[in-house]
Tab-separated table of C-alpha atoms in Angstrom:
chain	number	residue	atom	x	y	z
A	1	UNK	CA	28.683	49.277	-28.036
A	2	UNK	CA	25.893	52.555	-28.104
A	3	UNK	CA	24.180	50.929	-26.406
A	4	UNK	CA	26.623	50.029	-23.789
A	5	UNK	CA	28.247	53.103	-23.589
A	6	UNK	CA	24.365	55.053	-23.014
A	7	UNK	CA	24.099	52.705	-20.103
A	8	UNK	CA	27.265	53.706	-18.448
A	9	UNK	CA	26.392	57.487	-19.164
A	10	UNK	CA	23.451	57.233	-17.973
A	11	UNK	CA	23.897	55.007	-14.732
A	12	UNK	CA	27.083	57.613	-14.462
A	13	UNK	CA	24.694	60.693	-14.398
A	14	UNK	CA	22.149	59.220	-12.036
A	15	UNK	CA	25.197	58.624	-9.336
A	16	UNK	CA	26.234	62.342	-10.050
A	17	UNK	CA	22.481	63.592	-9.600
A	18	UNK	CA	22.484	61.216	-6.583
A	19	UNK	CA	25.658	62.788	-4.963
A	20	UNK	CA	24.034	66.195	-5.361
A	21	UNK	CA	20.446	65.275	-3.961
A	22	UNK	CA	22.027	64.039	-0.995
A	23	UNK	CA	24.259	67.001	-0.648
A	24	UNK	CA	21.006	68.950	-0.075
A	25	UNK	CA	19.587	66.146	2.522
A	26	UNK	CA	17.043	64.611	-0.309
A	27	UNK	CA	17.000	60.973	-1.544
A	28	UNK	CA	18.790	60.794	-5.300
A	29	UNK	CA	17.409	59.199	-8.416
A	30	UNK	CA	18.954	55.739	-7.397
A	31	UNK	CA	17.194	55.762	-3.529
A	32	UNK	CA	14.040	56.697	-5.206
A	33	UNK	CA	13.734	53.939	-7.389
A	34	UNK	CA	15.028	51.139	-5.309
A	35	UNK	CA	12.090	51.842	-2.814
A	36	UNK	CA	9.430	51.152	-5.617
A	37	UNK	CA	10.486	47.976	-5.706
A	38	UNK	CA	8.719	47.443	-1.960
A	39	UNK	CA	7.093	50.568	-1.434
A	40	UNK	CA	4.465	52.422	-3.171
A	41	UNK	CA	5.205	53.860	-5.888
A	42	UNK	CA	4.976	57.978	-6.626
A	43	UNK	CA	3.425	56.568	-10.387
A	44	UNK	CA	2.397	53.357	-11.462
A	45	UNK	CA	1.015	54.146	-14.913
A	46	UNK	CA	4.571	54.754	-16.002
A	47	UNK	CA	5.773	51.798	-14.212
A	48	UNK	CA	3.408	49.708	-16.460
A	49	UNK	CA	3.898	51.920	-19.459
A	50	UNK	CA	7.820	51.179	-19.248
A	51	UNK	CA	6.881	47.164	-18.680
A	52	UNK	CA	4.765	47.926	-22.106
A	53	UNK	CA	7.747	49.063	-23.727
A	54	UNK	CA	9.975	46.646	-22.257
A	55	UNK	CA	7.642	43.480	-23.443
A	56	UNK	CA	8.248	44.926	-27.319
A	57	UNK	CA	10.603	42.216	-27.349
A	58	UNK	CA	8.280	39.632	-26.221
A	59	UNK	CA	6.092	37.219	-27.783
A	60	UNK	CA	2.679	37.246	-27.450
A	61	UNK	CA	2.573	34.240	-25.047
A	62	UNK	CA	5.486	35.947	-22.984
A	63	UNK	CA	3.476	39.225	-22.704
A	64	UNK	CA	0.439	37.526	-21.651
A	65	UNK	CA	2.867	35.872	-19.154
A	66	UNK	CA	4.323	39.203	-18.083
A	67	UNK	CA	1.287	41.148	-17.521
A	68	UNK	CA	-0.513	38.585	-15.290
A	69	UNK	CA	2.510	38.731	-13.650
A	70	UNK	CA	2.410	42.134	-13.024
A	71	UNK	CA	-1.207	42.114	-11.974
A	72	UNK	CA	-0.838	39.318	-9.608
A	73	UNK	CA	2.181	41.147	-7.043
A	74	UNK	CA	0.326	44.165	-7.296
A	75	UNK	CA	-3.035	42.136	-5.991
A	76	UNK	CA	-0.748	40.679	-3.352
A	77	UNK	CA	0.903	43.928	-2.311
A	78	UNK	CA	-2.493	45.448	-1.859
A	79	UNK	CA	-3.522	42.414	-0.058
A	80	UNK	CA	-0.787	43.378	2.287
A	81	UNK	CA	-1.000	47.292	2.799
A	82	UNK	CA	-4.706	47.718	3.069
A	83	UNK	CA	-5.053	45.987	6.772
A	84	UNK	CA	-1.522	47.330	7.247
A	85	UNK	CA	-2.810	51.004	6.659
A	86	UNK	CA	0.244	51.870	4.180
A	87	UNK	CA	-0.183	54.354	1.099
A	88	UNK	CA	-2.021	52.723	-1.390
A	89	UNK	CA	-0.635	52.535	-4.841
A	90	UNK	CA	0.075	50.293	-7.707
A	91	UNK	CA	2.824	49.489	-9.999
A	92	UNK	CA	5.105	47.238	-8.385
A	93	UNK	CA	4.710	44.192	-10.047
A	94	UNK	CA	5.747	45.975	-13.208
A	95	UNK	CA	8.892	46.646	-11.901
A	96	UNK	CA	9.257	43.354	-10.359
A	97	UNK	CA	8.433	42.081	-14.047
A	98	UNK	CA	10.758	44.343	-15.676
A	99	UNK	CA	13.750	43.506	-13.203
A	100	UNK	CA	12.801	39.536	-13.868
A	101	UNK	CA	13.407	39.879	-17.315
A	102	UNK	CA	16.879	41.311	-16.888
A	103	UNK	CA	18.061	37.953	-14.819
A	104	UNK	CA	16.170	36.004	-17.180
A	105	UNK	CA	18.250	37.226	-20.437
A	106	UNK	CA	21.371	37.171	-17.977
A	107	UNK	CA	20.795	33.913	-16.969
A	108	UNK	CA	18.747	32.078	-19.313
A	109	UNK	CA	19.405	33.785	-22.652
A	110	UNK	CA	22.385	33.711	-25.140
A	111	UNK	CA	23.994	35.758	-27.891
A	112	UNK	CA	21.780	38.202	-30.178
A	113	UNK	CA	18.439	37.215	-27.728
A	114	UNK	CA	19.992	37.853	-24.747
A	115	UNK	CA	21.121	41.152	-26.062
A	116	UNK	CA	17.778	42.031	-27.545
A	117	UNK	CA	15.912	41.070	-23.970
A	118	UNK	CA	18.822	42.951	-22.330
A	119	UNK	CA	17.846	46.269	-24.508
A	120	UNK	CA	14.213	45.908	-24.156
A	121	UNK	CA	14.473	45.716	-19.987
A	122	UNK	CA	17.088	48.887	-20.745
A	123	UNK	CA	14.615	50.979	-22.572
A	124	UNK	CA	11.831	50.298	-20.002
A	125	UNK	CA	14.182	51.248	-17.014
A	126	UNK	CA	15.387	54.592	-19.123
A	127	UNK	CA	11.789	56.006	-19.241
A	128	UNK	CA	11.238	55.157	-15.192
A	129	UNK	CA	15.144	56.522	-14.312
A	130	UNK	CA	14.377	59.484	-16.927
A	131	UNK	CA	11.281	60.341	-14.268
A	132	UNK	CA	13.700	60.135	-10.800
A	133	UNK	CA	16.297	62.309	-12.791
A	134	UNK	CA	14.511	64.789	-13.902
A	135	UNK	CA	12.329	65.047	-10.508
A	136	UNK	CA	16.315	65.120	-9.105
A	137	UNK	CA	17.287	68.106	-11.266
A	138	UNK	CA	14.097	69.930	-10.575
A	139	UNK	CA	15.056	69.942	-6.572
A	140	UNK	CA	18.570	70.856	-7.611
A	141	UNK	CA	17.123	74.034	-9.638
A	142	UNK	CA	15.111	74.958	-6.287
A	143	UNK	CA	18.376	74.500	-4.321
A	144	UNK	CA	21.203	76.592	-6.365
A	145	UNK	CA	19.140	79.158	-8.406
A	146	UNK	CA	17.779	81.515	-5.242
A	147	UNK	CA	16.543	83.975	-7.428
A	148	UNK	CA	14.559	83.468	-10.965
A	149	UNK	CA	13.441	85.605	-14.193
A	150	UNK	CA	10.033	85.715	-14.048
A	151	UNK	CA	9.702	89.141	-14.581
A	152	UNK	CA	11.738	88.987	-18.185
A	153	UNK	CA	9.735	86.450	-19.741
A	154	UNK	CA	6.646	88.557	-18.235
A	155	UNK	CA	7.584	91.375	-19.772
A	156	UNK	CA	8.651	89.647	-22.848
A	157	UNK	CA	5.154	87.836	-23.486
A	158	UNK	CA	3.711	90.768	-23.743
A	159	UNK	CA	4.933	90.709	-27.216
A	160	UNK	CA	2.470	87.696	-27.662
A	161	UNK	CA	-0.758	89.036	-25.669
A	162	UNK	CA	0.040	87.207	-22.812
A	163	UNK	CA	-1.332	83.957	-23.694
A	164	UNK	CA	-1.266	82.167	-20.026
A	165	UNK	CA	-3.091	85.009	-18.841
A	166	UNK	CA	-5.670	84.368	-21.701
A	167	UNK	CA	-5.760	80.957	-21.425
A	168	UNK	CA	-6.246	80.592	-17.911
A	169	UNK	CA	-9.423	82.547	-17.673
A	170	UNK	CA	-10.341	80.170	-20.437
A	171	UNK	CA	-9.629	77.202	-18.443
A	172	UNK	CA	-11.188	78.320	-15.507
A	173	UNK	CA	-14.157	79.308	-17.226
A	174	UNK	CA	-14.853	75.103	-18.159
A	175	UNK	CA	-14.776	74.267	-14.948
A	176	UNK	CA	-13.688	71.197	-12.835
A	177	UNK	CA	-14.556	68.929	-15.972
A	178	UNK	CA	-12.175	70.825	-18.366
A	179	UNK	CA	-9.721	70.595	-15.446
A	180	UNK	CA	-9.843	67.309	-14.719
A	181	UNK	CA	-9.426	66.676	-18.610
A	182	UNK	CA	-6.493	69.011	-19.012
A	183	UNK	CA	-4.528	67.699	-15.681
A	184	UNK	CA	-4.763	63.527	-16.762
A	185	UNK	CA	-3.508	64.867	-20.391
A	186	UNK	CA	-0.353	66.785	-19.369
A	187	UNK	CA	-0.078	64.345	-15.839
A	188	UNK	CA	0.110	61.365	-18.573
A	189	UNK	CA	1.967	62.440	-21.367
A	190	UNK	CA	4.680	59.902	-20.316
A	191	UNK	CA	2.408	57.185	-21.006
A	192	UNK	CA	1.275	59.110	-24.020
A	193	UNK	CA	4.754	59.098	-25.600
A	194	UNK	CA	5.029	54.905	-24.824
A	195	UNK	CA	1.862	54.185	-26.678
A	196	UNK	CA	3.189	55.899	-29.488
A	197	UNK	CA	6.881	54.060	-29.414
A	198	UNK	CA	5.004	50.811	-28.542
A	199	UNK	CA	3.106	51.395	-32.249
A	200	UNK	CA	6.830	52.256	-33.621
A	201	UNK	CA	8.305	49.192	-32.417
A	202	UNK	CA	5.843	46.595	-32.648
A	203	UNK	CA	7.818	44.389	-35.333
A	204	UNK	CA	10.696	44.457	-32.611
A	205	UNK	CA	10.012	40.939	-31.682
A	206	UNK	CA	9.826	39.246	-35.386
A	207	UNK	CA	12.445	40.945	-36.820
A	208	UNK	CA	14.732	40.366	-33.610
A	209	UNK	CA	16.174	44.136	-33.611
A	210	UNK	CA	14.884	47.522	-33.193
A	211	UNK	CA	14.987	50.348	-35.673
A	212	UNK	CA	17.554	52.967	-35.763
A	213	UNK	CA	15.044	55.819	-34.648
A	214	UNK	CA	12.231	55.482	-32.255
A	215	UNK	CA	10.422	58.500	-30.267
A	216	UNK	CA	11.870	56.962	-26.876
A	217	UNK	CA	15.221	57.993	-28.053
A	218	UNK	CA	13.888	61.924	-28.305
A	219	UNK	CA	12.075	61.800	-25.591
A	220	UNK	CA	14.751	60.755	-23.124
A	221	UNK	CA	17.488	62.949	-24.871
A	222	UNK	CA	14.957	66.131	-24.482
A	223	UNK	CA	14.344	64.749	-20.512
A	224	UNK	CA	18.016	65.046	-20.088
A	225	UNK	CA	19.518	68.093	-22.080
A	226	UNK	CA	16.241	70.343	-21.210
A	227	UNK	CA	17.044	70.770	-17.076
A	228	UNK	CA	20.837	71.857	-18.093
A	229	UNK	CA	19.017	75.012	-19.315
A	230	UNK	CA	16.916	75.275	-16.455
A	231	UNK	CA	20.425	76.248	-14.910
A	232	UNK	CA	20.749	78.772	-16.492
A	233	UNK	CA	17.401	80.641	-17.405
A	234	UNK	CA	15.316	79.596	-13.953
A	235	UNK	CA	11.956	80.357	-13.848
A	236	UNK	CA	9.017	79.125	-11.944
A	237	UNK	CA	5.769	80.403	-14.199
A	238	UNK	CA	3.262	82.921	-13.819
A	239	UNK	CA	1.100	80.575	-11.137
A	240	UNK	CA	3.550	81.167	-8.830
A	241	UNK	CA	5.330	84.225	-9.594
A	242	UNK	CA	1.733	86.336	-10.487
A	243	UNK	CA	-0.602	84.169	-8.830
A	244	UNK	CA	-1.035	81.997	-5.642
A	245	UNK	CA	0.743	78.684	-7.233
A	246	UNK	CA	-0.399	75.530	-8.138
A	247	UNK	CA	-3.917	74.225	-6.256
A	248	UNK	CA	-3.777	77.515	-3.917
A	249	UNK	CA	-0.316	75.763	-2.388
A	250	UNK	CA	2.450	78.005	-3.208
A	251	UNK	CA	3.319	81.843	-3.925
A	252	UNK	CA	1.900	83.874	-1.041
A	253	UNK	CA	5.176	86.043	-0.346
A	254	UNK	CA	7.444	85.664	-2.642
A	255	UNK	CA	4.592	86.226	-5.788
A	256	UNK	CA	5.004	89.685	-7.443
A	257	UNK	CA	1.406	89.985	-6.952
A	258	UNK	CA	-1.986	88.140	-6.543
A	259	UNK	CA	-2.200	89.089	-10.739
A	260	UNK	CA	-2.668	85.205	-12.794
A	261	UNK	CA	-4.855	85.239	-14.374
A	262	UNK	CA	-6.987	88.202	-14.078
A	263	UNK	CA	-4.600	91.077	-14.249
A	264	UNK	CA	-2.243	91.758	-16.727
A	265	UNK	CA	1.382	92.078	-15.385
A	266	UNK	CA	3.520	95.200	-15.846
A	267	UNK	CA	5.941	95.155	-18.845
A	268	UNK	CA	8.380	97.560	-17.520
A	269	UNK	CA	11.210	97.509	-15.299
A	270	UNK	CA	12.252	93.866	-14.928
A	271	UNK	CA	14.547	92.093	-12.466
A	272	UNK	CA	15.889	89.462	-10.408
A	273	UNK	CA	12.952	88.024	-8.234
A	274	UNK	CA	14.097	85.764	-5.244
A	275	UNK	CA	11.829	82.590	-4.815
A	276	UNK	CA	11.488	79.371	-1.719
A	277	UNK	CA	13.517	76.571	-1.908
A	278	UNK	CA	11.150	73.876	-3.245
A	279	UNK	CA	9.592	75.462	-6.364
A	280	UNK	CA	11.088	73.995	-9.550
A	281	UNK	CA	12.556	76.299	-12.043
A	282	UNK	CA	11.107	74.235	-14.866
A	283	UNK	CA	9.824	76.691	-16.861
A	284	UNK	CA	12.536	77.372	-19.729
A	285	UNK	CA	12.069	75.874	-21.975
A	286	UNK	CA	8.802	73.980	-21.638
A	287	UNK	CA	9.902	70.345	-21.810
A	288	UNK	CA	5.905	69.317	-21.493
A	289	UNK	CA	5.616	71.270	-24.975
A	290	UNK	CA	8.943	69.549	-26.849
A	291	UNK	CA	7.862	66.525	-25.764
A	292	UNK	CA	4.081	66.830	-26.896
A	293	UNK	CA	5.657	68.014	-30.147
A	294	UNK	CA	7.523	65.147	-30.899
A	295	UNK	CA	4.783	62.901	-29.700
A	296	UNK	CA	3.177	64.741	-32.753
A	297	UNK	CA	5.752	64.346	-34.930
A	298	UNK	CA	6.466	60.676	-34.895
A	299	UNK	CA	2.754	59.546	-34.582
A	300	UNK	CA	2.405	61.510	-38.051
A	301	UNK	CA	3.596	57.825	-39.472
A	302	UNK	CA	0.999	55.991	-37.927
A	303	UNK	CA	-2.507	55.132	-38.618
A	304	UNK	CA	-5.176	57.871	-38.500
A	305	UNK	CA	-6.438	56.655	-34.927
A	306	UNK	CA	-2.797	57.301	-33.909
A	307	UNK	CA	-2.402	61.186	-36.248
A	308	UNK	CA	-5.410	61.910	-34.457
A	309	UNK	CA	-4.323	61.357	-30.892
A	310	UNK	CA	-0.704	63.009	-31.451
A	311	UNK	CA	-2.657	66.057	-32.728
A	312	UNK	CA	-5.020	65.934	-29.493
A	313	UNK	CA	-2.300	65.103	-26.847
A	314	UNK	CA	-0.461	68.043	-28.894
A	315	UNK	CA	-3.006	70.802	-28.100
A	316	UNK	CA	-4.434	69.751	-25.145
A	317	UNK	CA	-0.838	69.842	-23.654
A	318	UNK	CA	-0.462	73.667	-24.793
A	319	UNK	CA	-3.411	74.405	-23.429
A	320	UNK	CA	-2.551	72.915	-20.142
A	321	UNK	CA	0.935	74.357	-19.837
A	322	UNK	CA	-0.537	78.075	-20.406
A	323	UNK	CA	-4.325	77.598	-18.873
A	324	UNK	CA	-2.368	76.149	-15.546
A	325	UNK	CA	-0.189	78.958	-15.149
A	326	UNK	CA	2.776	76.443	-15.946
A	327	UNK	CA	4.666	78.742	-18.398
A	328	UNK	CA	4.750	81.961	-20.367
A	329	UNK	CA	3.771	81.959	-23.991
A	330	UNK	CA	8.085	82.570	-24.999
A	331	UNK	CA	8.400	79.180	-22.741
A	332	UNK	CA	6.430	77.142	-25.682
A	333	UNK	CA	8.170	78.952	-28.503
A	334	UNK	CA	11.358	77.849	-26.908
A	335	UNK	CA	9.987	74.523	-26.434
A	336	UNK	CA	9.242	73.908	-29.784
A	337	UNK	CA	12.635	75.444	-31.210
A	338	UNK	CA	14.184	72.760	-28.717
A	339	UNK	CA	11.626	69.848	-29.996
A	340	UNK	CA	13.118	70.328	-33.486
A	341	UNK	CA	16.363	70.730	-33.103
A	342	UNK	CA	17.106	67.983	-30.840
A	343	UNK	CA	15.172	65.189	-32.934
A	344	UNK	CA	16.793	66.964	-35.994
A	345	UNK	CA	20.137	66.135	-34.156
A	346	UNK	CA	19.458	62.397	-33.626
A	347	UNK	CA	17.868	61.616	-37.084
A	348	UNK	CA	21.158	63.620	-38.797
A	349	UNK	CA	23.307	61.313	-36.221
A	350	UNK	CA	21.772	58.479	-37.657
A	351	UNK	CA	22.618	59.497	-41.136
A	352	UNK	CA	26.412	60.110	-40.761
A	353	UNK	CA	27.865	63.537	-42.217
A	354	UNK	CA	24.505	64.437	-43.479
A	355	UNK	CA	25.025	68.552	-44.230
A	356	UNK	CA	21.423	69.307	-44.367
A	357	UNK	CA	20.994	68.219	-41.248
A	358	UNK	CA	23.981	70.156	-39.789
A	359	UNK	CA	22.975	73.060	-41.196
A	360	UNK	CA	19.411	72.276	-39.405
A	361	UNK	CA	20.694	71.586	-36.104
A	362	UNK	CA	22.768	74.875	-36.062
A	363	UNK	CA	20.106	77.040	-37.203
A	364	UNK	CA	17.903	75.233	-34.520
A	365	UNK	CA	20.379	76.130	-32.421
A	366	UNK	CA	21.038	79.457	-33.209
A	367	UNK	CA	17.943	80.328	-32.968
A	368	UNK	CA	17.360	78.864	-29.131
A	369	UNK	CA	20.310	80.954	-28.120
A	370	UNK	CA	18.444	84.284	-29.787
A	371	UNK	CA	15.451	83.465	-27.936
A	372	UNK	CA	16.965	83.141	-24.484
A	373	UNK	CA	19.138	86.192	-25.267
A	374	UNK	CA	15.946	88.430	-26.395
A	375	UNK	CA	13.894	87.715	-23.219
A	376	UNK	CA	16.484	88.087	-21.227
A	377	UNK	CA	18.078	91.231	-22.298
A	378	UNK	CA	15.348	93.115	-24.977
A	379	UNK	CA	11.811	92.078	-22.947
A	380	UNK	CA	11.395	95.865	-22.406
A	381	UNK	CA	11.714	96.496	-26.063
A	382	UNK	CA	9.851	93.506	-26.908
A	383	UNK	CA	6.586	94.453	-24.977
A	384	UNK	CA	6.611	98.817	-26.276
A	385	UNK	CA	6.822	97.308	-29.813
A	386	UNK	CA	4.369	94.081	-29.731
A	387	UNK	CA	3.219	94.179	-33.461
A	388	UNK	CA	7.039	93.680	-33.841
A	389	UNK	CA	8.433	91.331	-31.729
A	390	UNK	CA	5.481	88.637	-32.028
A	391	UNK	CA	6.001	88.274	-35.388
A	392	UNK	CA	9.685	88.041	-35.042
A	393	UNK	CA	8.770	85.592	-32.469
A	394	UNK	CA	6.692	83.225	-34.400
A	395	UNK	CA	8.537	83.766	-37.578
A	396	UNK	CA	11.531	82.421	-35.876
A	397	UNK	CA	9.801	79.696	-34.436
A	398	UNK	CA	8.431	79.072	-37.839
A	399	UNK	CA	11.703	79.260	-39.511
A	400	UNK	CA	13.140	76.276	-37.365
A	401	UNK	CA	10.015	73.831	-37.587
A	402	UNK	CA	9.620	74.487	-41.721
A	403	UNK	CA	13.751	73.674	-42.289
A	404	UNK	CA	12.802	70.935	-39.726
A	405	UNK	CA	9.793	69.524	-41.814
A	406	UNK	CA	11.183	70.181	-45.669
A	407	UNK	CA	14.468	68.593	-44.731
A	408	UNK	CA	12.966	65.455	-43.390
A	409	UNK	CA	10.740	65.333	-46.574
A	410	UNK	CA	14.002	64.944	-48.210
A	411	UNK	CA	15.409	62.369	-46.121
A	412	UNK	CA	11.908	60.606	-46.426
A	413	UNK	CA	10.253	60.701	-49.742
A	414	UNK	CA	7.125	60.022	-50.042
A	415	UNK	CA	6.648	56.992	-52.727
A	416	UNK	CA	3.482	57.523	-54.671
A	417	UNK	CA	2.600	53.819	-56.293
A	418	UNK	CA	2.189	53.758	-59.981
A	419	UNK	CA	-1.104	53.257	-61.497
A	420	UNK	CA	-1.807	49.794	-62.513
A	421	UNK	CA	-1.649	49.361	-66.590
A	422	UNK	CA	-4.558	49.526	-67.912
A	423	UNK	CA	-5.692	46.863	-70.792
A	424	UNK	CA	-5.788	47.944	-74.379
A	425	UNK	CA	-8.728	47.104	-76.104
A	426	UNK	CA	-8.854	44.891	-78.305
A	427	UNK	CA	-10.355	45.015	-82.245
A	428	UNK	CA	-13.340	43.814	-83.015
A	429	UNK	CA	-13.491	40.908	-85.366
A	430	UNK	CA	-14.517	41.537	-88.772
């Protein structure tokens, strides 16, 4: 019945999103993703990453099957565009796999395995519909928030030494490699986050049911709670407010200034900044940084190859949000604040009437709210008293991921094997 009723919600909000794409002349969520299944597709990592975790429910034979499935209508569709001079792009054939396995376990599957193939092919169609929504609500931000904030969270980072400004100098100063590096890790973290739920769910298919908390459930529940606050704090990052957007391609007139990242902005005297049309106000909170954060947090359970990679896809995403321009340093503190308190929410979900975790959500949540509030109405203050607010800042921060980590470390003690008995000796004869 969950799982039923997150269906309907979630087929419900992609016709709603849909509605209101079209209302502004744009294809929805829906329109998006029934092209893919002929035309190119805008990503087909994530198209294969969501057959990946789709085929957790597979044997090995039937994966085998899958894949060379996949492989074999993308060959064929490239076959077909090249002469035909069409955009070049891969990815279909995982879809085409994906939406095979859904008539397969309606048609040729029964009882508990057709309801186990029927969740696997609904968790590998969340994460692609969790990409056309959110690229849905970022064009809906453009549309209805004419005006954005930039200058508060500006102001307001001062209290933190302007860390994008830092960064990106930083950035810049590595050159195209460190680029190139820093784009494929915050372009991919999608694909990231499925290698780690993949690892989390690989006894799906013995054990004929999936455990009651997986990353993919954080990850889509961060994807869709994260743009409602876009609503109502828009902001489109220092690239493009303080600098001449992403790639050279946007800012020009409606920038503050040519300032990212070589001059310091001014901390005084913010206000409402209008912006275009296009530019997504996707700045607060920083979803990139919740969701590298919980990609760290759930690959802390894996093998060391895996800790290691969480901890790498972790920093390397922080430094690409602030060395790009993407955010403000107050975005990732938000970011994080949001991380915690929406996986805390799940996990205490999972528990029933758990009061530690209640008591974790609302401080998580309390302290969100004092965030926003702060940069929105005490930036001023925040950036004449620095060696004040950044503390604050961090502390609070702090305050939410320590109550986050020592009540989990109740939930999940740590069992420390005995030592094995050791033989007494024995007397020597006489």
């Amino acid at each position: 019945m969950l799982w039923t009723a997150a269906g309907v919600i979630a087929l419900a909000f992609m016709v709603a999103l849909e509605i209101a794409a079209r209302h502004y002349g744009m294809p929805g969520p829906i329109t998006n993703q029934a092209r893919e299944v002929v035309f190119a597709p805008a990503s087909g990592p994530l198209l294969y990453a969501s057959m990946a975790l789709m085929m957790v429910v597979l044997t090995w034979r039937e994966r085998f099957v899958a894949a060379g499935l996949a492989v074999g209508i993308d060959v064929v569709f490239a076959l077909v565009r090249w002469p035909a001079g069409a955009d070049m792009n891969f990815g279909n054939g995982a879809l085409w796999v994906i939406l095979g396995h859904a008539v397969v376990a309606l048609t040729r599957r029964t009882g508990r395995e057709r309801v186990l193939l029927l969740k696997g092919v609904g968790l590998g169609l969340l994460l692609v519909a969790g990409r056309k929504t959110g690229d849905a609500w970022l064009l809906i931000t453009s549309k209805t928030r004419p005006t954005v904030l930039d200058q508060y969270l500006a102001s307001a980072d001062h209290a933190l030494g302007n860390p994008s400004w830092a960064a990106g100098r930083i950035v810049g100063a590595t050159g195209p490699v460190g680029h190139h590096v820093l784009d494929f890790v915050y372009t991919m973290l999608p694909v990231a986050a499925v290698v780690v739920a993949v690892w989390q769910l690989r006894d799906v298919a013995a054990e004929r049911r999936f455990p009651r908390h997986h990353l993919v459930r954080t990850f889509l529940a961060i994807g869709l709670l994260g743009p409602a606050v876009y609503m109502i704090f828009p902001v489109v990052g220092p690239v493009f407010a303080y600098g001449d957007g992403a790639w050279g391609t946007g800012g020009g007139i409606w920038a503050v200034a040519d300032l990212w990242p070589h001059t310091l902005p001014p901390a005084g005297g913010p206000q409402h900044m209008p912006y275009d049309e296009f530019t997504p106000r996707n700045c607060m909170p920083s979803l990139h940084t919740a969701w590298a954060v919980v990609i760290f947090i759930h690959s802390r359970t894996g093998p060391r190859a895996l800790r290691w990679a969480g901890t790498f896809w972790l920093v390397a995403t922080l430094t690409a949000t602030l060395g790009f321009g993407y955010h403000y340093g107050v975005d990732l503190l938000a970011g994080v604040v949001f991380a915690c308190t929406v996986e805390a929410a799940l996990r205490t979900f999972d528990r029933g009437l758990d009061w530690r975790g209640v008591r974790l959500v609302a401080h998580g949540t309390v302290v969100f709210a004092a965030l926003l509030v702060s940069y929105r109405y005490l930036p001023v203050q925040m950036a004449a008293h620095p060696w004040l607010a950044g503390p604050l800042l961090l502390l609070a921060m702090a305050s939410v991921v320590y109550g986050y980590a020592r009540t989990t470390r109740l939930w999940d003690p740590v069992t420390v094997p005995l030592p094995a008995p050791q033989a007494r000796p024995q007397p020597e004869p006489v």
